Amino acid sequence: MISEISPAGCPGAIGYRPPMASPDIAPAGGRASDRTALPRLTQATAVLTQEVEVVDEHGERGRVSIPAERDLTIYVDRRELVTLMTLGARPELLVLGYLLNQRLIESAADVESVTVDWEVGAAAVKTHAGIDRIEERTAQKVVTTGCGQGSVFGALMTGIDRLHLPGTRMTQAQLYALVNAIRIQESTYKSAGSVHGCALFTLGAGDDDVSLQTFVEDVGRHNAIDTIAGWIAMQPAQRLAGGRVFYTTGRLTSEMVIKSAQMGVAIVVSRSGITQMGHEIAQRVGLCAIGRATNRRFVCYAGVDRLVLQPELAGTR
């Protein structure tokens, strides 16, 4: 798994206190008021699986691994915002991506620090200048489909027509290479099941050239895509210069499609299918939505002009 990216001098996890007003402390090499700097992130760790005793259909006892699930309450400038249920693999990036995808912040540079402490299940976010009208903007919630955290603030559903996607195109060979990369990826799902996986790929110049940039698992696909959004926000622009492709094991719902488009992703691939609203939004913003992608099978639901078809690679029916 790709390690988390954080600025030099990032402190380790510390004991949580309800965020208090405190003097700005300038990071090494920069001023505290520098709004172009990346936020300081802790690197809180947690056990991702645990063993439990089970009884199978033959009445035989055994032990199996199951994924962890823990609550993480987000505080923004001393104000409690939301509690997420999460596996806990990359909590700081999850929090950052959540704020970005909910459009509560415009960029990672709006945040000074994210501090996670699993002992109390809390994440303290300190912004540089606060979040304008935060109570008003978080008042309306929309309950979404799926497991894990499944609610978004109403603002996510607005501004769809203002999304402009890059002209990314992908070959069928690259699609197959992407699916194979996921197949051989080590994962919590393989050892314990019951989690969703999401990944971000970039496309190279070669016919089947793809590069796995990051892979994330969580108890809900919502958390996984938010974590990837947080990861993207911490990367230098040149690292993601190639066309971006998002992969998920979960359904392509409206939320997943909108969040993908917000991340500058023009092609999404799912092992599962797509919902009606997900399909409508994909068509509306010009996003290529591919589902049922396993081995050499797939269905392109929308944006087929972004897919360079090579049917000879599919083999016999």
mmCIF file of C-alpha atoms in Angstrom:
data_model
loop_
_atom_site.group_PDB
_atom_site.id
_atom_site.type_symbol
_atom_site.label_atom_id
_atom_site.label_comp_id
_atom_site.label_asym_id
_atom_site.label_seq_id
_atom_site.Cartn_x
_atom_site.Cartn_y
_atom_site.Cartn_z
ATOM 1 C CA MET A 1 0.000 0.000 0.000
ATOM 2 C CA ILE A 2 1.335 3.427 -0.930
ATOM 3 C CA SER A 3 2.345 5.374 2.145
ATOM 4 C CA GLU A 4 0.587 8.582 3.027
ATOM 5 C CA ILE A 5 2.108 11.820 1.850
ATOM 6 C CA SER A 6 2.469 14.596 4.399
ATOM 7 C CA PRO A 7 4.638 17.682 4.700
ATOM 8 C CA ALA A 8 8.072 17.436 6.269
ATOM 9 C CA GLY A 9 7.989 17.693 10.030
ATOM 10 C CA CYS A 10 4.491 16.218 10.343
ATOM 11 C CA PRO A 11 3.958 15.315 14.022
ATOM 12 C CA GLY A 12 2.906 11.883 15.168
ATOM 13 C CA ALA A 13 -0.549 11.236 16.586
ATOM 14 C CA ILE A 14 -1.136 13.092 19.822
ATOM 15 C CA GLY A 15 -3.741 12.928 22.540
ATOM 16 C CA TYR A 16 -6.948 14.655 21.484
ATOM 17 C CA ARG A 17 -8.343 17.713 23.185
ATOM 18 C CA PRO A 18 -11.400 19.610 21.968
ATOM 19 C CA PRO A 19 -9.744 22.128 19.634
ATOM 20 C CA MET A 20 -8.911 25.359 21.414
ATOM 21 C CA ALA A 21 -7.929 28.686 19.969
ATOM 22 C CA SER A 22 -4.149 28.834 19.964
ATOM 23 C CA PRO A 23 -1.411 30.998 18.469
ATOM 24 C CA ASP A 24 -0.365 30.037 14.961
ATOM 25 C CA ILE A 25 2.871 28.086 14.902
ATOM 26 C CA ALA A 26 4.844 28.561 11.722
ATOM 27 C CA PRO A 27 5.924 25.306 10.060
ATOM 28 C CA ALA A 28 9.560 24.868 9.188
ATOM 29 C CA GLY A 29 10.476 26.899 6.128
ATOM 30 C CA GLY A 30 7.223 28.857 5.925
ATOM 31 C CA ARG A 31 4.852 31.245 7.643
ATOM 32 C CA ALA A 32 1.772 30.115 9.530
ATOM 33 C CA SER A 33 -0.370 32.273 7.274
ATOM 34 C CA ASP A 34 0.956 30.705 4.054
ATOM 35 C CA ARG A 35 -2.275 29.574 2.369
ATOM 36 C CA THR A 36 -0.413 27.671 -0.390
ATOM 37 C CA ALA A 37 1.201 25.204 2.012
ATOM 38 C CA LEU A 38 -0.169 21.709 2.490
ATOM 39 C CA PRO A 39 -1.769 20.917 5.846
ATOM 40 C CA ARG A 40 0.071 19.086 8.592
ATOM 41 C CA LEU A 41 -1.334 15.584 9.017
ATOM 42 C CA THR A 42 -0.811 13.128 11.823
ATOM 43 C CA GLN A 43 -0.280 9.509 10.849
ATOM 44 C CA ALA A 44 -2.610 7.705 13.226
ATOM 45 C CA THR A 45 -2.614 3.937 12.843
ATOM 46 C CA ALA A 46 -5.161 1.307 13.796
ATOM 47 C CA VAL A 47 -5.543 -2.457 13.537
ATOM 48 C CA LEU A 48 -7.540 -3.161 10.377
ATOM 49 C CA THR A 49 -8.678 -6.735 11.083
ATOM 50 C CA GLN A 50 -9.294 -9.006 14.036
ATOM 51 C CA GLU A 51 -9.824 -12.726 14.449
ATOM 52 C CA VAL A 52 -13.098 -14.135 15.739
ATOM 53 C CA GLU A 53 -14.317 -17.644 16.416
ATOM 54 C CA VAL A 54 -16.953 -19.008 14.032
ATOM 55 C CA VAL A 55 -18.952 -22.182 13.483
ATOM 56 C CA ASP A 56 -19.523 -23.434 9.939
ATOM 57 C CA GLU A 57 -22.341 -25.441 8.340
ATOM 58 C CA HIS A 58 -20.755 -28.697 9.541
ATOM 59 C CA GLY A 59 -20.726 -27.550 13.150
ATOM 60 C CA GLU A 60 -16.948 -27.187 13.098
ATOM 61 C CA ARG A 61 -15.273 -24.345 14.953
ATOM 62 C CA GLY A 62 -12.606 -22.180 13.420
ATOM 63 C CA ARG A 63 -11.145 -18.694 13.401
ATOM 64 C CA VAL A 64 -11.492 -16.111 10.650
ATOM 65 C CA SER A 65 -10.459 -12.498 10.140
ATOM 66 C CA ILE A 66 -13.057 -9.733 9.933
ATOM 67 C CA PRO A 67 -12.478 -6.033 9.164
ATOM 68 C CA ALA A 68 -12.496 -3.434 11.890
ATOM 69 C CA GLU A 69 -15.144 -0.732 12.040
ATOM 70 C CA ARG A 70 -14.742 2.310 14.246
ATOM 71 C CA ASP A 71 -16.345 5.719 14.621
ATOM 72 C CA LEU A 72 -14.443 8.908 13.861
ATOM 73 C CA THR A 73 -16.000 12.224 14.863
ATOM 74 C CA ILE A 74 -14.763 15.214 12.871
ATOM 75 C CA TYR A 75 -14.387 18.575 14.630
ATOM 76 C CA VAL A 76 -13.744 21.640 12.472
ATOM 77 C CA ASP A 77 -12.386 24.620 14.407
ATOM 78 C CA ARG A 78 -13.908 23.276 17.646
ATOM 79 C CA ARG A 79 -17.295 22.592 16.024
ATOM 80 C CA GLU A 80 -18.529 19.002 15.803
ATOM 81 C CA LEU A 81 -19.369 18.291 12.178
ATOM 82 C CA VAL A 82 -20.110 14.610 11.578
ATOM 83 C CA THR A 83 -19.272 11.092 12.722
ATOM 84 C CA LEU A 84 -18.023 8.639 10.099
ATOM 85 C CA MET A 85 -17.889 4.864 10.465
ATOM 86 C CA THR A 86 -14.596 3.731 8.976
ATOM 87 C CA LEU A 87 -12.048 0.948 8.718
ATOM 88 C CA GLY A 88 -9.447 3.458 9.863
ATOM 89 C CA ALA A 89 -6.668 2.876 7.346
ATOM 90 C CA ARG A 90 -5.937 6.495 6.352
ATOM 91 C CA PRO A 91 -8.076 8.681 8.595
ATOM 92 C CA GLU A 92 -6.364 12.014 7.961
ATOM 93 C CA LEU A 93 -6.801 11.691 4.199
ATOM 94 C CA LEU A 94 -10.395 10.563 4.719
ATOM 95 C CA VAL A 95 -11.154 13.703 6.720
ATOM 96 C CA LEU A 96 -9.451 15.988 4.203
ATOM 97 C CA GLY A 97 -11.206 14.331 1.266
ATOM 98 C CA TYR A 98 -14.553 14.452 3.046
ATOM 99 C CA LEU A 99 -14.288 18.215 3.480
ATOM 100 C CA LEU A 100 -13.257 18.628 -0.164
ATOM 101 C CA ASN A 101 -15.981 16.404 -1.579
ATOM 102 C CA GLN A 102 -18.625 18.096 0.550
ATOM 103 C CA ARG A 103 -17.361 21.402 -0.896
ATOM 104 C CA LEU A 104 -16.766 22.795 2.578
ATOM 105 C CA ILE A 105 -13.207 23.746 1.572
ATOM 106 C CA GLU A 106 -11.851 24.661 -1.849
ATOM 107 C CA SER A 107 -8.410 23.085 -1.492
ATOM 108 C CA ALA A 108 -6.127 21.372 0.994
ATOM 109 C CA ALA A 109 -4.391 24.726 1.492
ATOM 110 C CA ASP A 110 -7.477 25.954 3.379
ATOM 111 C CA VAL A 111 -6.581 23.528 6.182
ATOM 112 C CA GLU A 112 -3.719 24.109 8.598
ATOM 113 C CA SER A 113 -3.754 20.684 10.264
ATOM 114 C CA VAL A 114 -5.665 17.436 10.749
ATOM 115 C CA THR A 115 -5.035 15.583 14.018
ATOM 116 C CA VAL A 116 -6.499 12.108 14.558
ATOM 117 C CA ASP A 117 -6.526 10.271 17.888
ATOM 118 C CA TRP A 118 -8.072 6.796 17.891
ATOM 119 C CA GLU A 119 -8.175 6.624 21.699
ATOM 120 C CA VAL A 120 -11.136 8.986 21.655
ATOM 121 C CA GLY A 121 -12.195 8.429 18.027
ATOM 122 C CA ALA A 122 -11.808 12.063 17.025
ATOM 123 C CA ALA A 123 -10.277 14.129 14.238
ATOM 124 C CA ALA A 124 -9.516 17.786 14.965
ATOM 125 C CA VAL A 125 -9.357 19.983 11.867
ATOM 126 C CA LYS A 126 -7.866 23.450 12.147
ATOM 127 C CA THR A 127 -8.481 25.754 9.191
ATOM 128 C CA HIS A 128 -6.651 28.973 8.367
ATOM 129 C CA ALA A 129 -9.704 31.207 8.117
ATOM 130 C CA GLY A 130 -12.700 29.114 9.142
ATOM 131 C CA ILE A 131 -15.467 27.802 6.875
ATOM 132 C CA ASP A 132 -17.919 30.423 5.705
ATOM 133 C CA ARG A 133 -21.553 29.777 6.690
ATOM 134 C CA ILE A 134 -20.723 26.265 7.886
ATOM 135 C CA GLU A 135 -23.947 25.824 9.879
ATOM 136 C CA GLU A 136 -26.103 26.852 6.940
ATOM 137 C CA ARG A 137 -24.128 24.745 4.457
ATOM 138 C CA THR A 138 -24.295 21.597 6.591
ATOM 139 C CA ALA A 139 -27.943 21.898 7.615
ATOM 140 C CA GLN A 140 -29.409 20.038 4.627
ATOM 141 C CA LYS A 141 -28.464 16.372 4.370
ATOM 142 C CA VAL A 142 -29.216 13.820 1.682
ATOM 143 C CA VAL A 143 -29.190 10.146 2.682
ATOM 144 C CA THR A 144 -27.468 8.140 -0.033
ATOM 145 C CA THR A 145 -27.503 4.469 -0.929
ATOM 146 C CA GLY A 146 -25.005 1.924 0.273
ATOM 147 C CA CYS A 147 -23.232 0.728 3.364
ATOM 148 C CA GLY A 148 -20.975 2.712 5.647
ATOM 149 C CA GLN A 149 -21.273 6.493 5.791
ATOM 150 C CA GLY A 150 -24.149 7.317 3.487
ATOM 151 C CA SER A 151 -25.157 10.941 3.822
ATOM 152 C CA VAL A 152 -23.992 14.041 1.999
ATOM 153 C CA PHE A 153 -24.719 17.702 2.454
ATOM 154 C CA GLY A 154 -27.114 19.145 -0.096
ATOM 155 C CA ALA A 155 -24.479 21.316 -1.788
ATOM 156 C CA LEU A 156 -22.953 18.203 -3.352
ATOM 157 C CA MET A 157 -26.015 17.899 -5.575
ATOM 158 C CA THR A 158 -25.690 21.419 -6.985
ATOM 159 C CA GLY A 159 -23.318 22.866 -9.548
ATOM 160 C CA ILE A 160 -23.153 19.690 -11.634
ATOM 161 C CA ASP A 161 -23.306 21.631 -14.890
ATOM 162 C CA ARG A 162 -20.234 23.645 -13.901
ATOM 163 C CA LEU A 163 -18.030 20.538 -13.878
ATOM 164 C CA HIS A 164 -15.640 20.412 -16.837
ATOM 165 C CA LEU A 165 -13.738 17.168 -17.408
ATOM 166 C CA PRO A 166 -10.424 16.669 -19.234
ATOM 167 C CA GLY A 167 -10.344 14.918 -22.600
ATOM 168 C CA THR A 168 -9.110 11.594 -21.198
ATOM 169 C CA ARG A 169 -9.380 8.516 -23.422
ATOM 170 C CA MET A 170 -8.529 4.913 -22.533
ATOM 171 C CA THR A 171 -7.893 1.866 -24.713
ATOM 172 C CA GLN A 172 -9.580 -1.454 -24.099
ATOM 173 C CA ALA A 173 -6.115 -2.893 -23.464
ATOM 174 C CA GLN A 174 -5.557 -0.331 -20.712
ATOM 175 C CA LEU A 175 -8.905 -1.257 -19.193
ATOM 176 C CA TYR A 176 -7.866 -4.910 -19.076
ATOM 177 C CA ALA A 177 -4.500 -3.972 -17.544
ATOM 178 C CA LEU A 178 -6.289 -1.914 -14.893
ATOM 179 C CA VAL A 179 -8.653 -4.749 -13.971
ATOM 180 C CA ASN A 180 -5.720 -7.159 -13.744
ATOM 181 C CA ALA A 181 -3.796 -4.781 -11.469
ATOM 182 C CA ILE A 182 -6.742 -4.787 -9.074
ATOM 183 C CA ARG A 183 -6.979 -8.583 -9.265
ATOM 184 C CA ILE A 184 -3.406 -9.069 -8.019
ATOM 185 C CA GLN A 185 -3.513 -6.238 -5.463
ATOM 186 C CA GLU A 186 -3.058 -7.385 -1.868
ATOM 187 C CA SER A 187 -6.080 -6.298 0.124
ATOM 188 C CA THR A 188 -8.057 -6.533 3.338
ATOM 189 C CA TYR A 189 -10.911 -7.873 1.215
ATOM 190 C CA LYS A 190 -8.885 -10.969 0.324
ATOM 191 C CA SER A 191 -8.082 -11.708 3.965
ATOM 192 C CA ALA A 192 -11.278 -10.574 5.684
ATOM 193 C CA GLY A 193 -13.918 -9.559 3.114
ATOM 194 C CA SER A 194 -16.728 -7.101 3.884
ATOM 195 C CA VAL A 195 -14.992 -3.949 2.613
ATOM 196 C CA HIS A 196 -15.083 -1.844 -0.540
ATOM 197 C CA GLY A 197 -11.960 -1.014 -2.512
ATOM 198 C CA CYS A 198 -11.239 2.054 -4.641
ATOM 199 C CA ALA A 199 -8.176 2.935 -6.678
ATOM 200 C CA LEU A 200 -6.790 5.766 -8.754
ATOM 201 C CA PHE A 201 -4.865 5.020 -11.945
ATOM 202 C CA THR A 202 -3.072 7.231 -14.423
ATOM 203 C CA LEU A 203 -2.782 6.352 -18.098
ATOM 204 C CA GLY A 204 0.526 6.220 -19.944
ATOM 205 C CA ALA A 205 1.367 6.563 -23.619
ATOM 206 C CA GLY A 206 1.512 2.822 -24.298
ATOM 207 C CA ASP A 207 -1.462 0.838 -25.559
ATOM 208 C CA ASP A 208 -1.788 -1.035 -22.249
ATOM 209 C CA ASP A 209 0.155 1.372 -20.038
ATOM 210 C CA VAL A 210 -1.530 2.091 -16.690
ATOM 211 C CA SER A 211 -0.067 3.050 -13.327
ATOM 212 C CA LEU A 212 -1.744 2.341 -9.996
ATOM 213 C CA GLN A 213 -1.287 5.505 -7.942
ATOM 214 C CA THR A 214 -3.130 4.574 -4.759
ATOM 215 C CA PHE A 215 -5.485 1.883 -3.465
ATOM 216 C CA VAL A 216 -7.870 2.386 -0.545
ATOM 217 C CA GLU A 217 -10.287 0.099 1.292
ATOM 218 C CA ASP A 218 -13.017 1.034 3.750
ATOM 219 C CA VAL A 219 -16.314 -0.255 5.092
ATOM 220 C CA GLY A 220 -18.126 1.997 2.634
ATOM 221 C CA ARG A 221 -17.264 3.113 -0.881
ATOM 222 C CA HIS A 222 -18.117 6.702 0.168
ATOM 223 C CA ASN A 223 -15.200 6.740 2.602
ATOM 224 C CA ALA A 224 -12.850 5.123 0.107
ATOM 225 C CA ILE A 225 -13.456 7.743 -2.587
ATOM 226 C CA ASP A 226 -13.174 10.556 -0.031
ATOM 227 C CA THR A 227 -9.808 9.159 1.064
ATOM 228 C CA ILE A 228 -8.607 9.162 -2.535
ATOM 229 C CA ALA A 229 -9.767 12.776 -2.894
ATOM 230 C CA GLY A 230 -7.681 13.633 0.164
ATOM 231 C CA TRP A 231 -4.700 11.765 -1.270
ATOM 232 C CA ILE A 232 -4.957 13.644 -4.586
ATOM 233 C CA ALA A 233 -5.033 16.965 -2.737
ATOM 234 C CA MET A 234 -1.677 16.171 -1.110
ATOM 235 C CA GLN A 235 0.134 15.279 -4.346
ATOM 236 C CA PRO A 236 2.260 17.494 -6.589
ATOM 237 C CA ALA A 237 0.416 18.232 -9.827
ATOM 238 C CA GLN A 238 3.066 16.595 -12.020
ATOM 239 C CA ARG A 239 2.528 13.205 -10.374
ATOM 240 C CA LEU A 240 -1.001 13.021 -11.779
ATOM 241 C CA ALA A 241 -0.282 14.648 -15.129
ATOM 242 C CA GLY A 242 -1.610 11.674 -17.110
ATOM 243 C CA GLY A 243 -5.299 10.937 -17.595
ATOM 244 C CA ARG A 244 -6.969 9.767 -14.381
ATOM 245 C CA VAL A 245 -9.157 6.685 -14.081
ATOM 246 C CA PHE A 246 -11.076 5.824 -10.913
ATOM 247 C CA TYR A 247 -11.898 2.208 -10.011
ATOM 248 C CA THR A 248 -14.366 0.986 -7.397
ATOM 249 C CA THR A 249 -15.736 -2.359 -6.320
ATOM 250 C CA GLY A 250 -19.032 -0.649 -5.481
ATOM 251 C CA ARG A 251 -21.945 0.644 -7.513
ATOM 252 C CA LEU A 252 -21.651 3.812 -9.568
ATOM 253 C CA THR A 253 -24.250 5.880 -7.746
ATOM 254 C CA SER A 254 -24.877 9.580 -8.301
ATOM 255 C CA GLU A 255 -22.596 10.386 -5.369
ATOM 256 C CA MET A 256 -19.724 8.322 -6.758
ATOM 257 C CA VAL A 257 -20.078 9.851 -10.218
ATOM 258 C CA ILE A 258 -20.227 13.434 -8.907
ATOM 259 C CA LYS A 259 -17.255 12.950 -6.590
ATOM 260 C CA SER A 260 -15.225 11.370 -9.399
ATOM 261 C CA ALA A 261 -15.956 14.342 -11.658
ATOM 262 C CA GLN A 262 -15.019 16.749 -8.855
ATOM 263 C CA MET A 263 -11.624 14.999 -8.665
ATOM 264 C CA GLY A 264 -10.997 15.664 -12.360
ATOM 265 C CA VAL A 265 -11.650 12.030 -13.298
ATOM 266 C CA ALA A 266 -13.308 11.502 -16.681
ATOM 267 C CA ILE A 267 -13.406 7.674 -16.664
ATOM 268 C CA VAL A 268 -14.762 5.478 -13.869
ATOM 269 C CA VAL A 269 -14.676 1.690 -13.760
ATOM 270 C CA SER A 270 -16.720 -0.533 -11.460
ATOM 271 C CA ARG A 271 -16.800 -4.223 -10.730
ATOM 272 C CA SER A 272 -20.513 -3.674 -10.111
ATOM 273 C CA GLY A 273 -23.133 -1.710 -12.051
ATOM 274 C CA ILE A 274 -24.627 1.766 -12.172
ATOM 275 C CA THR A 275 -27.791 3.383 -10.852
ATOM 276 C CA GLN A 276 -30.259 5.414 -12.893
ATOM 277 C CA MET A 277 -29.175 8.736 -11.407
ATOM 278 C CA GLY A 278 -25.522 7.779 -11.682
ATOM 279 C CA HIS A 279 -26.110 7.078 -15.376
ATOM 280 C CA GLU A 280 -27.960 10.358 -15.934
ATOM 281 C CA ILE A 281 -25.227 12.412 -14.289
ATOM 282 C CA ALA A 282 -22.456 10.576 -16.166
ATOM 283 C CA GLN A 283 -24.147 11.449 -19.454
ATOM 284 C CA ARG A 284 -24.766 15.007 -18.328
ATOM 285 C CA VAL A 285 -21.128 15.759 -17.453
ATOM 286 C CA GLY A 286 -19.576 13.663 -20.240
ATOM 287 C CA LEU A 287 -18.068 11.014 -17.983
ATOM 288 C CA CYS A 288 -17.271 7.505 -19.234
ATOM 289 C CA ALA A 289 -18.899 4.950 -16.905
ATOM 290 C CA ILE A 290 -17.829 1.321 -17.246
ATOM 291 C CA GLY A 291 -19.358 -1.440 -15.127
ATOM 292 C CA ARG A 292 -19.337 -5.225 -14.716
ATOM 293 C CA ALA A 293 -15.592 -5.073 -15.316
ATOM 294 C CA THR A 294 -14.150 -8.499 -14.525
ATOM 295 C CA ASN A 295 -11.525 -10.410 -16.482
ATOM 296 C CA ARG A 296 -12.228 -9.418 -20.107
ATOM 297 C CA ARG A 297 -15.881 -8.553 -19.708
ATOM 298 C CA PHE A 298 -17.332 -5.086 -19.225
ATOM 299 C CA VAL A 299 -20.303 -2.880 -20.089
ATOM 300 C CA CYS A 300 -19.855 0.782 -21.041
ATOM 301 C CA TYR A 301 -22.941 2.633 -19.803
ATOM 302 C CA ALA A 302 -21.989 6.168 -20.845
ATOM 303 C CA GLY A 303 -19.238 8.112 -22.601
ATOM 304 C CA VAL A 304 -18.186 5.357 -24.995
ATOM 305 C CA ASP A 305 -16.369 8.003 -27.076
ATOM 306 C CA ARG A 306 -13.700 8.041 -24.349
ATOM 307 C CA LEU A 307 -13.079 4.295 -24.789
ATOM 308 C CA VAL A 308 -10.929 3.082 -27.702
ATOM 309 C CA LEU A 309 -12.589 -0.250 -28.423
ATOM 310 C CA GLN A 310 -10.404 -3.222 -29.357
ATOM 311 C CA PRO A 311 -12.950 -6.067 -29.564
ATOM 312 C CA GLU A 312 -10.329 -8.491 -30.869
ATOM 313 C CA LEU A 313 -8.836 -8.512 -27.343
ATOM 314 C CA ALA A 314 -12.063 -9.807 -25.786
ATOM 315 C CA GLY A 315 -11.685 -13.323 -27.166
ATOM 316 C CA THR A 316 -14.571 -15.553 -28.137
ATOM 317 C CA ARG A 317 -18.077 -14.995 -26.800
#
